[in-house]
C-alpha atoms as an extended CHARMM CRD file, in Angstrom:
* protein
*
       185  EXT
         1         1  UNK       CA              0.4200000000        1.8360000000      -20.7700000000  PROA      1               0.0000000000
         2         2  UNK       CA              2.9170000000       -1.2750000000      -21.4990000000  PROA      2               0.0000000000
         3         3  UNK       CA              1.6510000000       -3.5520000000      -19.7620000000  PROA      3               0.0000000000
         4         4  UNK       CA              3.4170000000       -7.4850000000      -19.6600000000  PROA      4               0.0000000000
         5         5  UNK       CA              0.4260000000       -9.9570000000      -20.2990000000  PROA      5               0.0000000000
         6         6  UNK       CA              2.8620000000      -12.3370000000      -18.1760000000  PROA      6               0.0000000000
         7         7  UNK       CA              2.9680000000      -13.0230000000      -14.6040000000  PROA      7               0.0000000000
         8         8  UNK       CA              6.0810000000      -14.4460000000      -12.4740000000  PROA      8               0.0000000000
         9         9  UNK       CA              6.3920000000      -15.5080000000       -9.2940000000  PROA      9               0.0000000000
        10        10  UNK       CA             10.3600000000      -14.6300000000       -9.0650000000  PROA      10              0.0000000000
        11        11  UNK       CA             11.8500000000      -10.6450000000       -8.4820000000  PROA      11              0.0000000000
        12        12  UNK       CA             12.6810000000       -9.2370000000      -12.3400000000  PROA      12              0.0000000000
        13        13  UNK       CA             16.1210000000      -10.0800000000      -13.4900000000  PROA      13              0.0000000000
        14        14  UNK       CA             18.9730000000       -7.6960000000      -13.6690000000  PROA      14              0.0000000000
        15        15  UNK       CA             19.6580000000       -5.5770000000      -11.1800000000  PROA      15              0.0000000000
        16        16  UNK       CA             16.9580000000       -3.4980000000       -9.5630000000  PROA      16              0.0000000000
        17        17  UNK       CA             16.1530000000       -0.3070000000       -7.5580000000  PROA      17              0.0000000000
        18        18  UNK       CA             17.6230000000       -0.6190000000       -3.6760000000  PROA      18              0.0000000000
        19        19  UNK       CA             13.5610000000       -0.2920000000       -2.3920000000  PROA      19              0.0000000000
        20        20  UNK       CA             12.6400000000       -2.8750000000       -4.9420000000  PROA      20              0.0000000000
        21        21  UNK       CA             15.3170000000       -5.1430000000       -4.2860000000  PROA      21              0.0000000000
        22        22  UNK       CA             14.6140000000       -4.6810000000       -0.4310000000  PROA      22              0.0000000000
        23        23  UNK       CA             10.8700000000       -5.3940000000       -1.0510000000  PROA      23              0.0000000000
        24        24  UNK       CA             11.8410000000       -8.5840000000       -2.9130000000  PROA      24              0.0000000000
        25        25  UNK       CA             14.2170000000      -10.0100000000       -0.2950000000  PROA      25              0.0000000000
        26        26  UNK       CA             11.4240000000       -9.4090000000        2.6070000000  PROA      26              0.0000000000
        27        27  UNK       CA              9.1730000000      -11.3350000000        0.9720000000  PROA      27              0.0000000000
        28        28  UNK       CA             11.8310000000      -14.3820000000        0.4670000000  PROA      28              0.0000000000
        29        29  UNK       CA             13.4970000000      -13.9040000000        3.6590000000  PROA      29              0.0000000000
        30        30  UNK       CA              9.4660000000      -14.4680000000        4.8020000000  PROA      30              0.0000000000
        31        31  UNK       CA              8.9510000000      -17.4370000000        2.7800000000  PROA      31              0.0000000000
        32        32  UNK       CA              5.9360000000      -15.2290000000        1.3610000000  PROA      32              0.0000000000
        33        33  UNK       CA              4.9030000000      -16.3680000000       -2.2700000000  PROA      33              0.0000000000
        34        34  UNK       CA              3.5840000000      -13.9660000000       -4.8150000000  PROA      34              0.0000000000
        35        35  UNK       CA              2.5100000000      -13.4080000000       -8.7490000000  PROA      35              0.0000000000
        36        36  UNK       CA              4.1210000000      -10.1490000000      -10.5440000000  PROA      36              0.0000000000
        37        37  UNK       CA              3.5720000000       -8.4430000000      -13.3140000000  PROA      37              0.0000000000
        38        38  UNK       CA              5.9030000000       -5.5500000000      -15.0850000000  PROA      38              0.0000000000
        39        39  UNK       CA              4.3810000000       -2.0930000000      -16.4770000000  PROA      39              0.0000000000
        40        40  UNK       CA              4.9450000000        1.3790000000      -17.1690000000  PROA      40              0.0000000000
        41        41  UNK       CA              5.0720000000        3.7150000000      -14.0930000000  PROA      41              0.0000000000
        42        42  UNK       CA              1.2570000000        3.3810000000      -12.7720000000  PROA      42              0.0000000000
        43        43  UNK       CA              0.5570000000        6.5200000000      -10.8530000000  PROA      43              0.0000000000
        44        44  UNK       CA             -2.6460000000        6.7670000000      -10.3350000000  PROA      44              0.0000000000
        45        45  UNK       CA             -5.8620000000        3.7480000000       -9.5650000000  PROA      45              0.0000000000
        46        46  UNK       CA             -6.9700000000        4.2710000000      -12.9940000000  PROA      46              0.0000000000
        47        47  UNK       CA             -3.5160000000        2.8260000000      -14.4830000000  PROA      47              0.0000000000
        48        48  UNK       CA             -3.6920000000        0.5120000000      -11.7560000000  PROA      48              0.0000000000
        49        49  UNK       CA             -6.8470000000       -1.1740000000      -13.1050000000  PROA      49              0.0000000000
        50        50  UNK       CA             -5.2270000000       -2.5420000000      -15.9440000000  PROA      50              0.0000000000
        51        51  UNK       CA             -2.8490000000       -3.9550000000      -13.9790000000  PROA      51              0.0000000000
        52        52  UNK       CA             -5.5130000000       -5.7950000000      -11.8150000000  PROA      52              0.0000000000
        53        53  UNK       CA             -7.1800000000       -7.2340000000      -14.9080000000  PROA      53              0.0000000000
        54        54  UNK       CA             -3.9530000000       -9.3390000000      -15.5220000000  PROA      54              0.0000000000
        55        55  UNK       CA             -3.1650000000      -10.1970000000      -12.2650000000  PROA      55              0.0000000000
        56        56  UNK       CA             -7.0140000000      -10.9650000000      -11.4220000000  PROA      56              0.0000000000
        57        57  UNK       CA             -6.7260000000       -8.8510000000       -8.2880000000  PROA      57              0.0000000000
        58        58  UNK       CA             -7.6870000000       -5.5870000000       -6.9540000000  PROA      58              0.0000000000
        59        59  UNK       CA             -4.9010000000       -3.1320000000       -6.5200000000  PROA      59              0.0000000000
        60        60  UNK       CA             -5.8130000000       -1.5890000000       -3.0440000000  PROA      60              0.0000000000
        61        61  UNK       CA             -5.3030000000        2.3010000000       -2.4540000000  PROA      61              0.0000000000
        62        62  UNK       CA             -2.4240000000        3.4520000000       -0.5950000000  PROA      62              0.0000000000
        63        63  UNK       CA             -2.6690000000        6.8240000000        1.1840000000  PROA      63              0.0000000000
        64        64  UNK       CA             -0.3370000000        8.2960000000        3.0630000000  PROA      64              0.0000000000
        65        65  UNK       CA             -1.4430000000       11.2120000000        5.3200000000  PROA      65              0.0000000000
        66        66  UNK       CA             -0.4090000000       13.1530000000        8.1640000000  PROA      66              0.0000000000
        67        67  UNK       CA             -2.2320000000       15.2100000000       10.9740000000  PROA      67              0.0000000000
        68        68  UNK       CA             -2.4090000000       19.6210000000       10.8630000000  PROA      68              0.0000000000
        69        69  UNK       CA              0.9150000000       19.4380000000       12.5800000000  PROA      69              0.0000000000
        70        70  UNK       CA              2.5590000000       17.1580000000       10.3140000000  PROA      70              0.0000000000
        71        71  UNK       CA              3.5140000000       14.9290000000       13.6480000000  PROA      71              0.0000000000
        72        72  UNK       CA              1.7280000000       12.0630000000       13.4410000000  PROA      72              0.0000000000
        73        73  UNK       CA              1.5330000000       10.0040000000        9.7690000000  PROA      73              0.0000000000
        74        74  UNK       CA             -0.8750000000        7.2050000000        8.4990000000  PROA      74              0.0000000000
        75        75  UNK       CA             -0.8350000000        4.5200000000        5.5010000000  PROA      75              0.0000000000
        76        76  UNK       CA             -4.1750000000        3.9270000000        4.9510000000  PROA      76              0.0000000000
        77        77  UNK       CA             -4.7000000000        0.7010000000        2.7510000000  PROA      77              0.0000000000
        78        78  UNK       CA             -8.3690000000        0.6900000000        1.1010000000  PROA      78              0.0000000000
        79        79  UNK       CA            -10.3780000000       -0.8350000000       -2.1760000000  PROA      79              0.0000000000
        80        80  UNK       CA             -9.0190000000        0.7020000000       -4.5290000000  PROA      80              0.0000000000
        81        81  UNK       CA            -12.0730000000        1.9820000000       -6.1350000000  PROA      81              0.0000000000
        82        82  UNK       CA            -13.7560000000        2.8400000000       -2.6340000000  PROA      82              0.0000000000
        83        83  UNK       CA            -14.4300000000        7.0500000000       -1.9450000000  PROA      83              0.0000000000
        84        84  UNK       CA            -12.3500000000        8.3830000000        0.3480000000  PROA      84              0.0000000000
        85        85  UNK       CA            -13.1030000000       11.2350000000        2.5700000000  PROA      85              0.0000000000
        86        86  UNK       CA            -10.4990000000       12.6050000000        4.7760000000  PROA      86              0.0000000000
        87        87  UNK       CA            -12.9640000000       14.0770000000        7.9610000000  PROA      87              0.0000000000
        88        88  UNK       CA            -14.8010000000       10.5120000000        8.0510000000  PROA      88              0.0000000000
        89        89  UNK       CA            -11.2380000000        8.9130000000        8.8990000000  PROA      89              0.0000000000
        90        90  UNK       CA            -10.1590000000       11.8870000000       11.4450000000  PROA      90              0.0000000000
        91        91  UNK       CA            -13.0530000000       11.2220000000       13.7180000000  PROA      91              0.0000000000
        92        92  UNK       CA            -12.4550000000        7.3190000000       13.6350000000  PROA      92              0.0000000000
        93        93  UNK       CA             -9.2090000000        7.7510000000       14.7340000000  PROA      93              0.0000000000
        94        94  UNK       CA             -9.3490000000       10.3280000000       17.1830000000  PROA      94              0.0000000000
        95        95  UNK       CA             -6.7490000000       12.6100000000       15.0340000000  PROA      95              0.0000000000
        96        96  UNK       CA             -6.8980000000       16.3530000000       13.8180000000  PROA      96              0.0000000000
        97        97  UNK       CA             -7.7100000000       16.9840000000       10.6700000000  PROA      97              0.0000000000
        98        98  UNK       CA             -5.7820000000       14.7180000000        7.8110000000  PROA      98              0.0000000000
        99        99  UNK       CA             -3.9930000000       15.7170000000        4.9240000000  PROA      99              0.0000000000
       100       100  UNK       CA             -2.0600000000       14.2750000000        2.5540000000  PROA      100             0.0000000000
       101       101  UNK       CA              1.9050000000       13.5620000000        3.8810000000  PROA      101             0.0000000000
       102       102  UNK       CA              4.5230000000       15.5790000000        1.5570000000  PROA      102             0.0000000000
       103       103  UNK       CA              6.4480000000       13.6030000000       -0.9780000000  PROA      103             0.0000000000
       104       104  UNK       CA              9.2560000000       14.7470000000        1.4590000000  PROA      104             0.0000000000
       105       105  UNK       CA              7.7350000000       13.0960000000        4.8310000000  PROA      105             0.0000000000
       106       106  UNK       CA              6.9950000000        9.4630000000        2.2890000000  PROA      106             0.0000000000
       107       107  UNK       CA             10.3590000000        9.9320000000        0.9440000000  PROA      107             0.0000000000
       108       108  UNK       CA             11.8060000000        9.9400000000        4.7720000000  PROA      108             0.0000000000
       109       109  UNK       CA              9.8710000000        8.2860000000        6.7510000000  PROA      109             0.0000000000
       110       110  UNK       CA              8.8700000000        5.3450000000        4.1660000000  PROA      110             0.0000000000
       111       111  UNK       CA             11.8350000000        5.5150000000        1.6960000000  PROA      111             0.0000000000
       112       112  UNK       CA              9.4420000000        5.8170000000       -1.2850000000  PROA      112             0.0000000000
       113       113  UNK       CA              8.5290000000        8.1510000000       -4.1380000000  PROA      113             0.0000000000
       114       114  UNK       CA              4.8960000000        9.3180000000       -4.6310000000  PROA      114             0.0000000000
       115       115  UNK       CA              2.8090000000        6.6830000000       -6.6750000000  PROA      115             0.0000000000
       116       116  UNK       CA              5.1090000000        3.8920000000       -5.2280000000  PROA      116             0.0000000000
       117       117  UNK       CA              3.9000000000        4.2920000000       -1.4340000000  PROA      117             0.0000000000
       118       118  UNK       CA              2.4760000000        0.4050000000       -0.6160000000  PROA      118             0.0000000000
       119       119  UNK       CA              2.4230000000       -1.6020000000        2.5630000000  PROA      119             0.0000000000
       120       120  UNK       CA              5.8970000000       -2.8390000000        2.3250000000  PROA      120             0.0000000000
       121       121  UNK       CA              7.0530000000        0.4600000000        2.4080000000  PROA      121             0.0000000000
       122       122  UNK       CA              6.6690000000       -0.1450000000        6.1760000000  PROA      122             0.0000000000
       123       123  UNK       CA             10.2450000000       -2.1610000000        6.2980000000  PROA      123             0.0000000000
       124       124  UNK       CA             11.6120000000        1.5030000000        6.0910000000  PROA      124             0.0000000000
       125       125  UNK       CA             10.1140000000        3.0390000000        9.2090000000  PROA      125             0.0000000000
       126       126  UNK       CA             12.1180000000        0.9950000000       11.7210000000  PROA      126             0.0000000000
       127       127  UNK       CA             11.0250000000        4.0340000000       14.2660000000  PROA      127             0.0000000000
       128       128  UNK       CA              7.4250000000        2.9120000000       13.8950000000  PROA      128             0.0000000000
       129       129  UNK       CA              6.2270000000        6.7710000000       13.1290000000  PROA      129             0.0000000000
       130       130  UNK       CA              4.0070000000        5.5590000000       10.3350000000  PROA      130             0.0000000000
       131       131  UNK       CA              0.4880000000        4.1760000000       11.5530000000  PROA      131             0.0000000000
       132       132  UNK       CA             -0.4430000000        1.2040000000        9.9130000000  PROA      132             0.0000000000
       133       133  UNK       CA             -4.5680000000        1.9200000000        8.9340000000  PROA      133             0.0000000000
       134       134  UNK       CA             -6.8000000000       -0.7670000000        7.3000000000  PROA      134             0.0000000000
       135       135  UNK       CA            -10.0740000000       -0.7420000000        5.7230000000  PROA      135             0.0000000000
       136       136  UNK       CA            -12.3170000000       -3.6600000000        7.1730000000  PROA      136             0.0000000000
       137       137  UNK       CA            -13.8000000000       -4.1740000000        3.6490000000  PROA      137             0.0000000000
       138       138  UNK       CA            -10.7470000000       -4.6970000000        2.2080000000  PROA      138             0.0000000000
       139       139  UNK       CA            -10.0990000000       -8.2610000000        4.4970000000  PROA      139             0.0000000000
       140       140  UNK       CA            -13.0180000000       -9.3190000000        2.6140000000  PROA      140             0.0000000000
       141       141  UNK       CA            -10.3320000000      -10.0020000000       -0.8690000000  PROA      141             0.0000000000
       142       142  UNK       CA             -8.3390000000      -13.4280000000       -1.1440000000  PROA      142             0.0000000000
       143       143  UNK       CA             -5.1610000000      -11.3170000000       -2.1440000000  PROA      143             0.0000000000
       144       144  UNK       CA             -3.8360000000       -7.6160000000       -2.0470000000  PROA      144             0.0000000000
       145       145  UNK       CA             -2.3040000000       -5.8780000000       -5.0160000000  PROA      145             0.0000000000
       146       146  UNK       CA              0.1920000000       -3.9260000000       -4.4030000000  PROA      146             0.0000000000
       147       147  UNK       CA              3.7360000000       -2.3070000000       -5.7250000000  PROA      147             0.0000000000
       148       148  UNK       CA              6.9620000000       -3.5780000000       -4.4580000000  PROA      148             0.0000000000
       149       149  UNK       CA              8.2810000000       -0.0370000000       -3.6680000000  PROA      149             0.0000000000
       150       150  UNK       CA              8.5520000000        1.0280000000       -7.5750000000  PROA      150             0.0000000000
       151       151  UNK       CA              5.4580000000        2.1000000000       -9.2260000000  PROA      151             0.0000000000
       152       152  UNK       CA              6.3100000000       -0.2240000000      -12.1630000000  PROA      152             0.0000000000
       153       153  UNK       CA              5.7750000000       -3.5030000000      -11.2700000000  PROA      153             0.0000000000
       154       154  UNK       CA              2.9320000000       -5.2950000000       -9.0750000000  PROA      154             0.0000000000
       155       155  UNK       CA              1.9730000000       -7.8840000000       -6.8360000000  PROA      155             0.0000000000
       156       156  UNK       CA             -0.2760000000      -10.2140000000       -5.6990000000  PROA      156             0.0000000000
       157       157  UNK       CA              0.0760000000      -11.3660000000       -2.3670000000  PROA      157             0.0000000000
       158       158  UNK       CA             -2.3270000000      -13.8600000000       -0.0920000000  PROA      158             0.0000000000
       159       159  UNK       CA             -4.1590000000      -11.5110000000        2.4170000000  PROA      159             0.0000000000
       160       160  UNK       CA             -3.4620000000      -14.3490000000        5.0920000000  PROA      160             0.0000000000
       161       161  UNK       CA              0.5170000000      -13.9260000000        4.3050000000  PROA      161             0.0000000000
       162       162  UNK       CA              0.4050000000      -10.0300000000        4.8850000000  PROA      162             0.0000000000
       163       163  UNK       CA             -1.6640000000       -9.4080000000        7.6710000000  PROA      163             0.0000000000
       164       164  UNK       CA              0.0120000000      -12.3680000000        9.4390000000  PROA      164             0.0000000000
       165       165  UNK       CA              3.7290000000      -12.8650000000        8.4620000000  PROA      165             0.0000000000
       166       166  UNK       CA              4.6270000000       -9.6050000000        6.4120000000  PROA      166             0.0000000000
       167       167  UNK       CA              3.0980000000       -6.6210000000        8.8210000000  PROA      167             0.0000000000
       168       168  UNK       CA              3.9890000000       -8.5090000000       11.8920000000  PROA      168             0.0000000000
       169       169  UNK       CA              7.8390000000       -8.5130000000       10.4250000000  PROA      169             0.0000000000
       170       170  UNK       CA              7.7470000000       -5.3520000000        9.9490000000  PROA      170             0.0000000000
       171       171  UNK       CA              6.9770000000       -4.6410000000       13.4710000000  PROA      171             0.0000000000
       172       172  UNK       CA              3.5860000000       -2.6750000000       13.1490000000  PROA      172             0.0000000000
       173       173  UNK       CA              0.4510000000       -3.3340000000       14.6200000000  PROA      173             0.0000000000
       174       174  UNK       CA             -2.6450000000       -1.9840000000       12.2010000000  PROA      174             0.0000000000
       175       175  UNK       CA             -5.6640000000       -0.8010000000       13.3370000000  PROA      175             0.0000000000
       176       176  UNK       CA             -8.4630000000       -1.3780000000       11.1830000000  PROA      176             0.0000000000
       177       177  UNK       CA            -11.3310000000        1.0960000000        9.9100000000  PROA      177             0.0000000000
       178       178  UNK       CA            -14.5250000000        1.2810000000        8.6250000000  PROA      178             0.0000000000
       179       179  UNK       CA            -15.0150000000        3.2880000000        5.9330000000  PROA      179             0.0000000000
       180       180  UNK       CA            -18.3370000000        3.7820000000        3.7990000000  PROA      180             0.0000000000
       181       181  UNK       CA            -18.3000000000        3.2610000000        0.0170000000  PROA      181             0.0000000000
       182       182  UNK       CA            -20.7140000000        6.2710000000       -0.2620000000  PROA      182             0.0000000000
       183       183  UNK       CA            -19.4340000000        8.7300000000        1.8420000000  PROA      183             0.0000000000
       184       184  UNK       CA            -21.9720000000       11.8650000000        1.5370000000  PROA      184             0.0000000000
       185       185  UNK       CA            -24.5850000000        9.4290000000        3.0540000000  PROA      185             0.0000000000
């Protein structure tokens, strides 16, 4: 993976990506600082850890899920090395069993491609269909690392900023989990 050993605290130059450049002007429009880095498309948490080692932060996991039905939908945000076992989160939430959302439901209901899907995603659902879920361990973190809407950069954001001027802006409430880290016990 390319991987800039540089961080910013200013959008990438040039022109950029509609989501990306949405993502960015949120975040100034919010008076909400952050540190960047560039990279190659990170799809997966493994990429992602090399991207935490320059940002000194720990890229959280972002899954986006759905009920049987495909009628209800859920960003979960999580450690990003913590297990995750669907049937532990159905009961704590009351919900049928969870899957994971199509690429099709992200891509309309978040306005984001697989591997990109990140809390400010959420400035796309202006309907509010998307459940906002957090992981009570991961409040525990300074910051949270996440992608501006395009798997190919990443941020680090103050955990007070997010869970108290970002998700608030974007109109959703999140309810907040408890997940274990060993999940077979």
């Amino acid at each position: 993976m390319t991987l800039s050993p540089v961080c910013h605290n200013t959008r990438p130059a040039g022109a950029l990506p509609e989501q990306e450049a949405a993502a960015f002007d949120l975040l100034e429009r919010l008076g909400i600082d952050y540190d960047r880095v560039s990279h190659d498309a990170a799809f997966n948490m493994e990429l992602c850890a090399e991207v935490s080692r320059v940002l000194d932060v720990s890229v959280c996991k972002n899954l986006f899920l759905c009920n049987r039905q495909a009628t209800e939908f859920y960003l979960l945000l999580l450690p990003g090395d913590k297990p995750f076992k669907t049937k532990l989160l159905s009961k704590q939430i009351g919900s049928a069993r969870l899957s994971f959302a199509s690429a099709e439901h992200m891509e309309a209901l978040l306005d984001i491609t697989p591997g990109s899907v990140s809390v400010l995603g959420l400035m796309n659902d202006a309907q509010r269909r998307v459940h906002l879920l957090i992981d009570n361990d991961l409040l525990a973190d300074e910051y949270l690392g996440c992608h501006p809407c395009i798997n190919t950069s990443t941020l680090r954001i103050a955990m007070g900023d997010v869970l108290h001027k970002l998700i608030p802006a974007m109109g959703h409430e999140p309810a907040f989990v408890t997940l274990p880290w060993n999940p077979e016990e």
